[in-house]
Coordinates of C-alpha atoms (C1' of nucleotides) in Angstrom, one line a residue:
Chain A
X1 CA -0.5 -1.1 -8.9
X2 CA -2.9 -3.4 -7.3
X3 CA -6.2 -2.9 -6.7
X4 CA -9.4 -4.5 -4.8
X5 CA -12.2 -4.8 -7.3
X6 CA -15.5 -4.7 -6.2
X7 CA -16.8 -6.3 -9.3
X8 CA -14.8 -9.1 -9.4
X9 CA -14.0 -9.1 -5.2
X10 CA -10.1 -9.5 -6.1
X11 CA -7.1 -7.6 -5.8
X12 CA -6.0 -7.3 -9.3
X13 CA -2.9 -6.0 -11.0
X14 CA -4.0 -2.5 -12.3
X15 CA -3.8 -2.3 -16.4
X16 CA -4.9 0.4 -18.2
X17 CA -6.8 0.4 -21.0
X18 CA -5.1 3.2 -22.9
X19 CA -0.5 3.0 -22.1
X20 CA 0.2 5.1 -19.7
X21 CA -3.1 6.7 -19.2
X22 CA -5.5 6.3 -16.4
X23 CA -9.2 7.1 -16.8
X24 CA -10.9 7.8 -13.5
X25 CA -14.3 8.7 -12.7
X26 CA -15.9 9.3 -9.0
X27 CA -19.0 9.8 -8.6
X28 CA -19.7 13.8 -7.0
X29 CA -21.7 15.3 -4.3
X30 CA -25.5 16.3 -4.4
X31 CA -25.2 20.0 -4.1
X32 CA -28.5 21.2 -1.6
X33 CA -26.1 21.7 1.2
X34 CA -22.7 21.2 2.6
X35 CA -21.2 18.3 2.5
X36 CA -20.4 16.5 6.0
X37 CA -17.0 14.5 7.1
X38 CA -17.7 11.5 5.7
X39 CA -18.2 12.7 2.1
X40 CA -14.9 13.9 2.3
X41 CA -13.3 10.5 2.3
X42 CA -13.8 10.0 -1.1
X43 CA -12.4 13.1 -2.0
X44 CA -9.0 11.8 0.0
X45 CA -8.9 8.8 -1.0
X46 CA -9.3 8.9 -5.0
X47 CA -7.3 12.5 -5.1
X48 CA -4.7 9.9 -3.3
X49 CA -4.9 7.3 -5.7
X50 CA -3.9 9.8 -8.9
X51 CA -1.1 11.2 -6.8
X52 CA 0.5 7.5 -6.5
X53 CA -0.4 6.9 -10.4
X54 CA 1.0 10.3 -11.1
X55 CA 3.6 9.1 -9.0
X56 CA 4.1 6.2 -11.0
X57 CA 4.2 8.1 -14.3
X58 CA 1.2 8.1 -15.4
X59 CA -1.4 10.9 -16.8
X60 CA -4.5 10.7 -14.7
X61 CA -7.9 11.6 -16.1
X62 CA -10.1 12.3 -13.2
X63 CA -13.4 13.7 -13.4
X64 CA -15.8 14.5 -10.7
X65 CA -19.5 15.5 -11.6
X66 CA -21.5 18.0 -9.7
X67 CA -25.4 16.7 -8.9
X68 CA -27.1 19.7 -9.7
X69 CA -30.6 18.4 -10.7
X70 CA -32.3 16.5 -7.7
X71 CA -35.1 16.2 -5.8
X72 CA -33.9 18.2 -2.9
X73 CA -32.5 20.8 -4.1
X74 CA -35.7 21.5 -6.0
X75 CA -37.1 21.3 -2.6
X76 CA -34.6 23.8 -0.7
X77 CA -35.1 26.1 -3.4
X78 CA -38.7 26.1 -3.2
X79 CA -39.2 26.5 0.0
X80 CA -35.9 29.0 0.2
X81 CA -37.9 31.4 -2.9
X82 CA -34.7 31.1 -4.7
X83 CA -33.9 29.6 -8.1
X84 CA -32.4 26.1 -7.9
X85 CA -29.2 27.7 -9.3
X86 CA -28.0 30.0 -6.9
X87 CA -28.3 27.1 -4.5
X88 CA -26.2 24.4 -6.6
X89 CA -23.8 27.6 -6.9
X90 CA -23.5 28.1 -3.8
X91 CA -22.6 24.3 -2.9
X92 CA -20.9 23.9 -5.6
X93 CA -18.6 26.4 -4.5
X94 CA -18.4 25.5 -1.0
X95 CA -17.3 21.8 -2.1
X96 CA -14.5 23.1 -4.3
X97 CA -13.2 24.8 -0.9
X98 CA -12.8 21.5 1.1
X99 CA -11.6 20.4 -1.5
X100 CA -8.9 22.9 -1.6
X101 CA -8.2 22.9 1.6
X102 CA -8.0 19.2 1.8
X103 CA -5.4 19.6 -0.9
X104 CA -6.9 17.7 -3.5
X105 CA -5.7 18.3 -6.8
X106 CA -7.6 20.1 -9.4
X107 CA -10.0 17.7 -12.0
X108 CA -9.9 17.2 -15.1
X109 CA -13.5 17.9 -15.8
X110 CA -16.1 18.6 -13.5
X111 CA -19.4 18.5 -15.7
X112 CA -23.1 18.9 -13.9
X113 CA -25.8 17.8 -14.8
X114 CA -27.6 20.8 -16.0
X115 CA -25.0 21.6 -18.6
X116 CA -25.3 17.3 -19.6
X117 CA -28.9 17.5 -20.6
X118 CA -28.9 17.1 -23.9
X119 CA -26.6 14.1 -24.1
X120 CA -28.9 12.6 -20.5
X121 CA -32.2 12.8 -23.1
X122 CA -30.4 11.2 -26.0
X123 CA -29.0 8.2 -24.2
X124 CA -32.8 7.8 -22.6
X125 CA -34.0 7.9 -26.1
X126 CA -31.6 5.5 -26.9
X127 CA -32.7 3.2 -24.1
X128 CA -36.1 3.6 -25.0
X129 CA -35.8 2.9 -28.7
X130 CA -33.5 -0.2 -27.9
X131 CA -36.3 -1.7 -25.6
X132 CA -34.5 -1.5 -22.4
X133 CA -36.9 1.5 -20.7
X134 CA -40.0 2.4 -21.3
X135 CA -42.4 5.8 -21.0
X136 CA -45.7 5.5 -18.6
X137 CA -47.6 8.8 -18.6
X138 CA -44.1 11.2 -19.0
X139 CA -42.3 8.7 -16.8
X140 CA -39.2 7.1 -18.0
X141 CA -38.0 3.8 -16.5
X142 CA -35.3 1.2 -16.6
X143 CA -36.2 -2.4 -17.6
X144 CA -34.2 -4.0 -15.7
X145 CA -35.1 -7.8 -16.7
X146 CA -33.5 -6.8 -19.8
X147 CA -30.2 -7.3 -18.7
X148 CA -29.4 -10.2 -17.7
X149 CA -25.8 -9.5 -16.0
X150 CA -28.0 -7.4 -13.4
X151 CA -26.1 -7.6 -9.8
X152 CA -22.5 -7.8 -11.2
X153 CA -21.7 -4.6 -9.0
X154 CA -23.6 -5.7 -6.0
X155 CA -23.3 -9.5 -6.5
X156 CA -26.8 -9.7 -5.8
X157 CA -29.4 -11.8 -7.7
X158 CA -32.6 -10.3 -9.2
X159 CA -34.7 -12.6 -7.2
X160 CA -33.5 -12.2 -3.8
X161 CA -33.6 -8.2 -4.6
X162 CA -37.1 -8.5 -5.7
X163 CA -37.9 -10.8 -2.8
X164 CA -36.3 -7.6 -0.3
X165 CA -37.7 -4.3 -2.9
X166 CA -40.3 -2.9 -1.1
X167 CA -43.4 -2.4 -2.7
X168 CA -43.4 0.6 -4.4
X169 CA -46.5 2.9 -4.6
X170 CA -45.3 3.5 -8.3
X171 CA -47.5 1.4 -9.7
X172 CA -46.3 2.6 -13.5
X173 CA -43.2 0.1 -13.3
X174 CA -43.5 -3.3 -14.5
X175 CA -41.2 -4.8 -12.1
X176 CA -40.6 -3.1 -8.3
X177 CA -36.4 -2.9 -9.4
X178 CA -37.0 -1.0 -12.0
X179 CA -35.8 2.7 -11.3
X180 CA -36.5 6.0 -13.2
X181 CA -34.3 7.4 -15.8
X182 CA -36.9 10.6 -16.6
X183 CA -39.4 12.2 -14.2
X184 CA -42.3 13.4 -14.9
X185 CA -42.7 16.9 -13.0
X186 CA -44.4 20.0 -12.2
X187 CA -42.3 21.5 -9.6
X188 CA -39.2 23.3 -10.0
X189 CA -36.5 23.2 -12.9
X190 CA -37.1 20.9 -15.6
X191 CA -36.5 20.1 -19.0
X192 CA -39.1 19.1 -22.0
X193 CA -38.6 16.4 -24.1
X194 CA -40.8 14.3 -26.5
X195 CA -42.1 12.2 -23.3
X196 CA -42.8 14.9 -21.2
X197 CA -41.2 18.0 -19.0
X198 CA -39.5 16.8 -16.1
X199 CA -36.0 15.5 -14.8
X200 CA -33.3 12.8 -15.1
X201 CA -33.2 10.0 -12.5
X202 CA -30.0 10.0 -10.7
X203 CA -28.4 6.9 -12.0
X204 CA -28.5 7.8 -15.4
X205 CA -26.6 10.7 -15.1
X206 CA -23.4 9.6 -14.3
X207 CA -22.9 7.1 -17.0
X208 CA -23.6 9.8 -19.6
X209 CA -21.5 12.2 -18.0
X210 CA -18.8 9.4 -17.8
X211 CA -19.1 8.4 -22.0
X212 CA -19.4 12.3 -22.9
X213 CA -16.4 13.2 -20.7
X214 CA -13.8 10.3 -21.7
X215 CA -15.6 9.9 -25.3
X216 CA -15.8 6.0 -24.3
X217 CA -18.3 3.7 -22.9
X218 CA -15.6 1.8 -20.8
X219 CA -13.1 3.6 -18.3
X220 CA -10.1 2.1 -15.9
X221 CA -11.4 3.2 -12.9
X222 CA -15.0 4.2 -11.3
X223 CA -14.9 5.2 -7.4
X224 CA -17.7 6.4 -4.8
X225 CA -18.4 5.0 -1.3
X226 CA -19.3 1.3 -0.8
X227 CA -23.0 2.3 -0.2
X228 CA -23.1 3.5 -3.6
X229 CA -22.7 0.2 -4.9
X230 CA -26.2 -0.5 -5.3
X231 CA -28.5 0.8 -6.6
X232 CA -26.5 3.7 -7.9
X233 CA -23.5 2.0 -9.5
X234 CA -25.4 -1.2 -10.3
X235 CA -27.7 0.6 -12.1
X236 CA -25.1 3.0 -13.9
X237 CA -23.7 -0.8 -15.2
X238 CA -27.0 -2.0 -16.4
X239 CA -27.5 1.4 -18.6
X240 CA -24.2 0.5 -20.3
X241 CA -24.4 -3.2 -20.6
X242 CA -27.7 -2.6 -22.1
X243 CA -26.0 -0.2 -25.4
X244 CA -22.8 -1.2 -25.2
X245 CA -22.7 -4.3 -23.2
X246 CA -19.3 -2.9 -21.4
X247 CA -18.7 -2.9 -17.3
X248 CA -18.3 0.7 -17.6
X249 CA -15.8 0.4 -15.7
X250 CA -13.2 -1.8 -15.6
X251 CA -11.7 -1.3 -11.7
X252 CA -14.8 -0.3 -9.6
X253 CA -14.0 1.2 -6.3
X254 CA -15.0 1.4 -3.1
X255 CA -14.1 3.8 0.2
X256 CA -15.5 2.5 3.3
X257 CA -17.6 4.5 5.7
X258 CA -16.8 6.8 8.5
X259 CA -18.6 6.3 11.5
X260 CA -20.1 7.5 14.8
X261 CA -20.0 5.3 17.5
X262 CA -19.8 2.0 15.1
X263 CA -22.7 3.7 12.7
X264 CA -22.2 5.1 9.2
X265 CA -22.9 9.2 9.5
X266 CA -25.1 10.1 7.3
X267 CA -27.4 12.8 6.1
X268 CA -31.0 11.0 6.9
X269 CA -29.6 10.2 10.4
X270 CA -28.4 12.8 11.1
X271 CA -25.6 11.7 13.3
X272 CA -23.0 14.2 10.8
X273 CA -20.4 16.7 11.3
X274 CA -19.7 19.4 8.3
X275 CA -16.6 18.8 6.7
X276 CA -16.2 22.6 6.9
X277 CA -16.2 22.3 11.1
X278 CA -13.8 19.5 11.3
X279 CA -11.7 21.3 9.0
X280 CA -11.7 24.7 11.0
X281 CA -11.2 22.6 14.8
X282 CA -8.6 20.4 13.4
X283 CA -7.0 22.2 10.5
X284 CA -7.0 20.0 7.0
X285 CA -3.5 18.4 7.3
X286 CA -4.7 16.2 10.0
X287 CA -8.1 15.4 8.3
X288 CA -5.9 14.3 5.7
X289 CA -3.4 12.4 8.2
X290 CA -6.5 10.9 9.5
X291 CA -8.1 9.6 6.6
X292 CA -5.1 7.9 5.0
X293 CA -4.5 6.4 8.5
X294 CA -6.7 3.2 7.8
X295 CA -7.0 1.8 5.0
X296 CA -9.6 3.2 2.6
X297 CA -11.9 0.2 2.1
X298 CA -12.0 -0.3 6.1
X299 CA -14.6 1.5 8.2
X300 CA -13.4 4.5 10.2
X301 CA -14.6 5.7 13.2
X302 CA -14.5 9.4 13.8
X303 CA -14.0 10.7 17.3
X304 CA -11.9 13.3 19.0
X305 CA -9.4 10.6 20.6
X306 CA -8.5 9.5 16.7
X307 CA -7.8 13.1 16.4
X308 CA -5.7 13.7 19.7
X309 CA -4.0 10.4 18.5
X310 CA -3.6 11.6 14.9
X311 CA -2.2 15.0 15.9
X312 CA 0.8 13.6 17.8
X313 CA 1.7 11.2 15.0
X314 CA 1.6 14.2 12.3
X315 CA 3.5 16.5 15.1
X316 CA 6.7 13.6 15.2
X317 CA 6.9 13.8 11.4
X318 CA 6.4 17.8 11.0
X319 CA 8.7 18.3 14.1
X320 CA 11.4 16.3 12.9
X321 CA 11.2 17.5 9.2
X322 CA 11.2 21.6 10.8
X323 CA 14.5 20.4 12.5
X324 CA 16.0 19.0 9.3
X325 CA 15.4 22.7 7.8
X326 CA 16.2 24.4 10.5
X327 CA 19.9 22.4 11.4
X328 CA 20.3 22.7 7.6
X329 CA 19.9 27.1 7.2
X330 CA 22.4 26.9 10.6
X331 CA 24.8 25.2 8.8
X332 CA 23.9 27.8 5.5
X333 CA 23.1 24.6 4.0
X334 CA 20.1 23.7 2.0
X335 CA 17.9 21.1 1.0
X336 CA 18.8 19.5 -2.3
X337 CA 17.8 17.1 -4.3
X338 CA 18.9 13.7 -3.4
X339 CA 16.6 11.0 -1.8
X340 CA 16.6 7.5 -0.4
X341 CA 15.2 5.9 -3.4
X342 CA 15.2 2.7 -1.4
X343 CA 13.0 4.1 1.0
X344 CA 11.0 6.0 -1.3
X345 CA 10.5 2.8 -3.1
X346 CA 9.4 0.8 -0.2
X347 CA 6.9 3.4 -0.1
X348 CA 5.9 3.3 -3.1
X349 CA 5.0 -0.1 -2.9
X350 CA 2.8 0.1 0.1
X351 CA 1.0 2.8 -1.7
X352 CA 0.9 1.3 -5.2
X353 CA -0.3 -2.3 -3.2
X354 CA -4.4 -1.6 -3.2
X355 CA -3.0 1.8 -1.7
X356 CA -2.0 0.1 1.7
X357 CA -1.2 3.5 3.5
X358 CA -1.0 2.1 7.0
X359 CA 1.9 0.2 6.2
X360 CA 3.1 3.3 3.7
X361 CA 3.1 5.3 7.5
X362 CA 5.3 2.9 8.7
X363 CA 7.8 3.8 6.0
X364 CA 7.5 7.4 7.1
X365 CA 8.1 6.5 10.6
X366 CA 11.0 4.8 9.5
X367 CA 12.4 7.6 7.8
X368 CA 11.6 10.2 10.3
X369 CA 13.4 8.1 12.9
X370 CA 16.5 8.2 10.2
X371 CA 16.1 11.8 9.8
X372 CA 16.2 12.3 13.6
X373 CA 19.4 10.3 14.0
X374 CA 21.5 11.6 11.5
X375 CA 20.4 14.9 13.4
X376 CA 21.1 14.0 17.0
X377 CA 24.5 12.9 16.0
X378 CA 27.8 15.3 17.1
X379 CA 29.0 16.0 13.3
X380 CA 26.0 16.6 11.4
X381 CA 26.3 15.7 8.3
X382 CA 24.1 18.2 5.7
X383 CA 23.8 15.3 3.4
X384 CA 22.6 13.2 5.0
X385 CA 20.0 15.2 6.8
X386 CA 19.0 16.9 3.6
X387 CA 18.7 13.3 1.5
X388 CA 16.1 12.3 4.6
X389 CA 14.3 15.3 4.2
X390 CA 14.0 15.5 0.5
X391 CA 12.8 11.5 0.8
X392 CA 10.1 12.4 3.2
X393 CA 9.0 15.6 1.0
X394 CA 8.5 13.1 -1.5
X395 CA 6.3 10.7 0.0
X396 CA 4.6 13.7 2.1
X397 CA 3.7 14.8 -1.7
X398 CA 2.2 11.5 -2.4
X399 CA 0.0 11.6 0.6
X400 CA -1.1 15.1 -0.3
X401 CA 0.3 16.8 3.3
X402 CA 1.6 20.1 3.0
X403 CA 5.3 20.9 4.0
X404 CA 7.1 23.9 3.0
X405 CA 10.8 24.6 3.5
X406 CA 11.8 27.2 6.4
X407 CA 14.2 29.6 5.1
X408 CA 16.0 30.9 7.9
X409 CA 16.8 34.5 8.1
X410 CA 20.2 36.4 9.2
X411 CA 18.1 37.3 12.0
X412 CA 16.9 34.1 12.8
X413 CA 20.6 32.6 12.7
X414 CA 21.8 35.4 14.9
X415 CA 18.9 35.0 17.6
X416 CA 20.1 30.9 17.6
X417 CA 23.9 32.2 18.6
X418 CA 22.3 34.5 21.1
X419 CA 20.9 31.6 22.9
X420 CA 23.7 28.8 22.6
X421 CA 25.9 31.8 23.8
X422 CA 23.8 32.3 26.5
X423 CA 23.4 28.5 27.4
X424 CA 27.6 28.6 27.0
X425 CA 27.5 31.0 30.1
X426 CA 24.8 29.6 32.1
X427 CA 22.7 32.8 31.4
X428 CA 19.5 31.0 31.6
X429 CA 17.2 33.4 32.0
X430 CA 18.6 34.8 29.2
X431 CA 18.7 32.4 27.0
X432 CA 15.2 31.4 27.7
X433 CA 14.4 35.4 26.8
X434 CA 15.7 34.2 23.4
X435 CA 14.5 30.5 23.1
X436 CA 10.7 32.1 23.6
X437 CA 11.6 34.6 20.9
X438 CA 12.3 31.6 18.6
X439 CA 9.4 29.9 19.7
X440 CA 6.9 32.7 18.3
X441 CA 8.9 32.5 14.9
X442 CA 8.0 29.0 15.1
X443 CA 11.5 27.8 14.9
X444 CA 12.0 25.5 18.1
Chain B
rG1 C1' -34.1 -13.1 5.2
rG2 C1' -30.2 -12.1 1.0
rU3 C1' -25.4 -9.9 -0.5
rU4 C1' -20.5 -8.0 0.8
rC5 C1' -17.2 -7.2 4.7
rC6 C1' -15.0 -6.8 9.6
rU7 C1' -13.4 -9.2 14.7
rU8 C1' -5.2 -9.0 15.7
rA9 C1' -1.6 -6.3 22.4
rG10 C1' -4.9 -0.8 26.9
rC11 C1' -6.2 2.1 22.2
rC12 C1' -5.6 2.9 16.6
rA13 C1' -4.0 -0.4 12.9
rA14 C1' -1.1 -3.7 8.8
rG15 C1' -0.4 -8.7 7.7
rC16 C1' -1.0 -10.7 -0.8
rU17 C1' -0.3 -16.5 -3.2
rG18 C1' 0.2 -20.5 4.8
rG19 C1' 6.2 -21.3 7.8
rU20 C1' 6.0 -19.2 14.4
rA21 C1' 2.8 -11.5 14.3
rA22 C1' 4.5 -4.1 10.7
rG23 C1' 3.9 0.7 12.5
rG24 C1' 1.8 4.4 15.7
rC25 C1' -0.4 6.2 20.5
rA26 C1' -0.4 5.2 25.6
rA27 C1' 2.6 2.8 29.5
rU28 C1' 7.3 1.6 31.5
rA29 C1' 13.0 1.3 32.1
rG30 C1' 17.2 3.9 30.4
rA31 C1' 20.1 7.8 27.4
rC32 C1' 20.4 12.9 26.0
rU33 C1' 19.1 17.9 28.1
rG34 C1' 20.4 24.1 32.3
rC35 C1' 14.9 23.1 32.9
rA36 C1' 11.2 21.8 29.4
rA37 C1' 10.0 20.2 24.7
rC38 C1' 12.0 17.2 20.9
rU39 C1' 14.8 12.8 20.1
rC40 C1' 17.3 7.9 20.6
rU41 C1' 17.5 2.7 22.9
rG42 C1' 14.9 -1.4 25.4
rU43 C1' 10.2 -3.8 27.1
rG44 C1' 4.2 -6.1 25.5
rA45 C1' -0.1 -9.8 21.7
rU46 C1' -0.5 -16.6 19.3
rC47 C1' -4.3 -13.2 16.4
rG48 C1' -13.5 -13.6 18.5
rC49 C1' -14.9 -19.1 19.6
rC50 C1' -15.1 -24.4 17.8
rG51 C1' -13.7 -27.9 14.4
rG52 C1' -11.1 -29.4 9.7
rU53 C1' -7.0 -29.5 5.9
rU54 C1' -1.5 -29.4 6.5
rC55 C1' 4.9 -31.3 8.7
rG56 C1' 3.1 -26.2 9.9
rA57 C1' -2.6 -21.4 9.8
rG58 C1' -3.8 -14.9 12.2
rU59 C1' -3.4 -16.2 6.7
rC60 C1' -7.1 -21.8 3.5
rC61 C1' -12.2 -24.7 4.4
rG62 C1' -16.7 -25.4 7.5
rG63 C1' -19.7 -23.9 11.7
rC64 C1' -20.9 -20.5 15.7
rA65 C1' -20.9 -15.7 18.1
rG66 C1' -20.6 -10.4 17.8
rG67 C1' -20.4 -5.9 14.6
rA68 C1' -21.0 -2.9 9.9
rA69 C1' -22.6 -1.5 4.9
rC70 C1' -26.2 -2.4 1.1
rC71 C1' -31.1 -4.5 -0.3
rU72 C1' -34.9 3.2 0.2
rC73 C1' -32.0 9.2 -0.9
rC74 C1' -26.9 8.8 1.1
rA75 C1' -19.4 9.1 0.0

RNA sequence: GGUUCCUUAGCCAAGCUGGUAAGGCAAUAGACUGCAACUCUGUGAUCGCCGGUUCGAGUCCGGCAGGAACCUCCA
């Protein structure tokens, strides 16, 4: 496996720290409301990834955290008159089904932030007594001059950030790129501590979550979306380079953004559509289809033609896999168990080459057109139809697209003589009777 | 202004360590078919612009133009 580092701006060759075992963390939603489209990219992509190490052998580690302690969901539940908890539920929950429907596998641990707290204080304390943060009036910040490999995420150099930070109306912080580990608060749900009541800064909970989780300050691989990369992931580096003077992570990973009209959507633009409406117009197979359609560090636009586009694409491979089954039960033959492991290696490589799925299509394509040879010929062969199939089950798996095998009934069989007979005496009206009775089972 | 990245046929989109451009959609010409659908075969680009390195560059270097993300919460 290769894969594009965004800390180092290579392609490396994947090694994992522990034989055989990948650790991978990526970095979970907010939960004040539903998530849109282009959250659900990330979900794709990285639920991808541990399909093509699983693929590869491997046991993946992935955990996924759940934001439940933030600013706006403090805010929706204050002015909704509910507790901040119903509301993270209720996200929470509605995540995990786009995420099912999207077919993503289950995680290995999904921790949240609420349920982190004690470990989120004791690695602030731990800052603080080490000299790297300090307290202003219940306040907790980040020094950030105290670690000097700042910007190894972002490639950016403290001066020309501090030339660009705005000038913050914090006045507490010593320096304007310093950023909050604890906040001193008032409102809403909070926690006391020996500073003050209040509520972790963002950044500091992922690392935490990240070294309780894995029980390690340094994992193989940490994902999110590119605009994570700073301040949120630069800043989750600087908290570990400061105690344990580790990169966290050692692959950091990137998705790129999906767009309207050549601009990222997004939340404060409001220019977003709900994963849960794209999912219900165009079912989740073809959000999936779509995603993995360009590679995942390129941007994405998002428009209805993509879709239209998309749908025919994913209709060729599902049409010509439905005719493998369906030739197959005609001939009272089954799928088995043999594959093209040539093919299925070609794949393979695409995927496992910085997960280059574009040219993994093109591998499907190739195979589909196989399939649909070896079925338009006189004298089908059941072997070879069924090899075909089987192959593109396998890389279908890898992709996450749902398939499932049409077992067809005596019934069915019987209707399929019907019409041939029909055809076979030029009974057309007849056999069209019969060919629209095998359209509503789905089977021409 | 700084950082990172993108610009390939009508559209979408690959192209790693340089040797004359994957794949898909659309279009078009055939084949198959009772009709239709499906399918199969054939047909298209010199790679944003300029310059450099090289026997040779889409692929490396420099410059220019256009676009995006980040520098503020955001996948």
């Amino acid at each position: 496996m290769r894969l594009y580092n965004s800390r180092t701006l290579k392609v490396e060759e994947f090694k994992p720290l522990v034989e055989g075992e990948v650790s991978m963390y990526v970095c979970g939603p907010t939960v004040y409301n539903h998530i849109h489209i282009g959250n659900a990219r990330p979900i794709i992509v990285f639920d991808t990834l541990r399909r093509v190490f699983e693929a590869e052998g491997y046991n993946v580690k992935y955990v996924s955290n759940y934001t439940d302690v933030d600013d706006k969901i403090i805010k929706k539940a204050h002015e909704e008159h509910r507790p901040e908890v119903e509301i993270t539920q209720e996200y929470i929950q509605a995540y995990n089904d786009v995420r099912h429907k999207l077919n993503a596998h289950d995680l290995y641990k999904t921790p949240k932030v609420t349920e982190t707290m004690d470990d989120i204080i004791d690695f602030i304390d731990e800052l603080i007594e080490s000299g790297h943060a300090y307290e202003v009036d219940g306040d907790v910040f980040f020094r950030v001059n105290s670690v000097k490999t700042y910007g190894e995420i972002s490639h950016q150099n403290i001066e020309d950030l501090q030339v660009g930070a705005r000038i913050d109306e914090n006045e507490k912080k010593e320096s304007p790129l310093d950023f909050a580990l604890w906040k001193n608060t008032d409102m809403g749900i909070k926690w006391k501590t020996k500073w003050g009541e209040g509520r972790p800064g963002w950044h500091t909970e992922c690392v935490v979550m990240i070294q309780k989780e894995f029980g390690k300050n340094m994992i193989d691989i940490h994902g999110g979306g590119t605009d994570l990369r700073f301040p949120h992931h630069e800043n989750e580096v600087a908290q570990c380079r400061a105690i344990h003077d580790t990169s966290l992570a050692n692959f950091w990973l990137h998705n790129g953004m999906i767009n309207i009209d050549g601009i990222k959507m997004s939340k404060s633009l409001g220019n977003f559509t709900l994963a849960k409406d794209v999912l219900n117009i165009y079912g989740p197979q073809l959000v999936r289809w779509v995603m993995l359609s360009a590679h995942y560090r390129m941007e994405l636009n998002f428009s209805d033609e993509v879709f239209e586009t998309a749908k025919k694409e994913l209709d060729k491979v599902m049409t010509s896999y439905k005719q493998a089954n369906i030739k197959l039960g005609l001939m009272n033959e089954k799928l088995g168990v043999e594959f093209d492991t040539q093919l299925y290696r070609e794949f393979l490589d695409q995927m496992n080459d910085d997960m280059n799925t574009p040219n993994a299509y093109a591998i499907i394509f190739e195979t589909v057109k196989k399939l649909n040879q070896v079925l338009r010929v006189k004298e089908i062969d059941p072997n070879e139809v069924s090899k075909y199939a089987v192959t593109l089950e396998k890389m279908l798996e890898v992709l996450g697209i749902e398939y499932s095998r049409i077992p067809l009934t005596d019934d069915d069989k019987i209707l399929f003589a019907k019409w041939n007979e029909a055809k076979a005496e030029k009974n057309y009206e007849l056999a069209d009777t019969y060919r629209n009775q095998l359209s509503e089972r789905g089977l021409v």
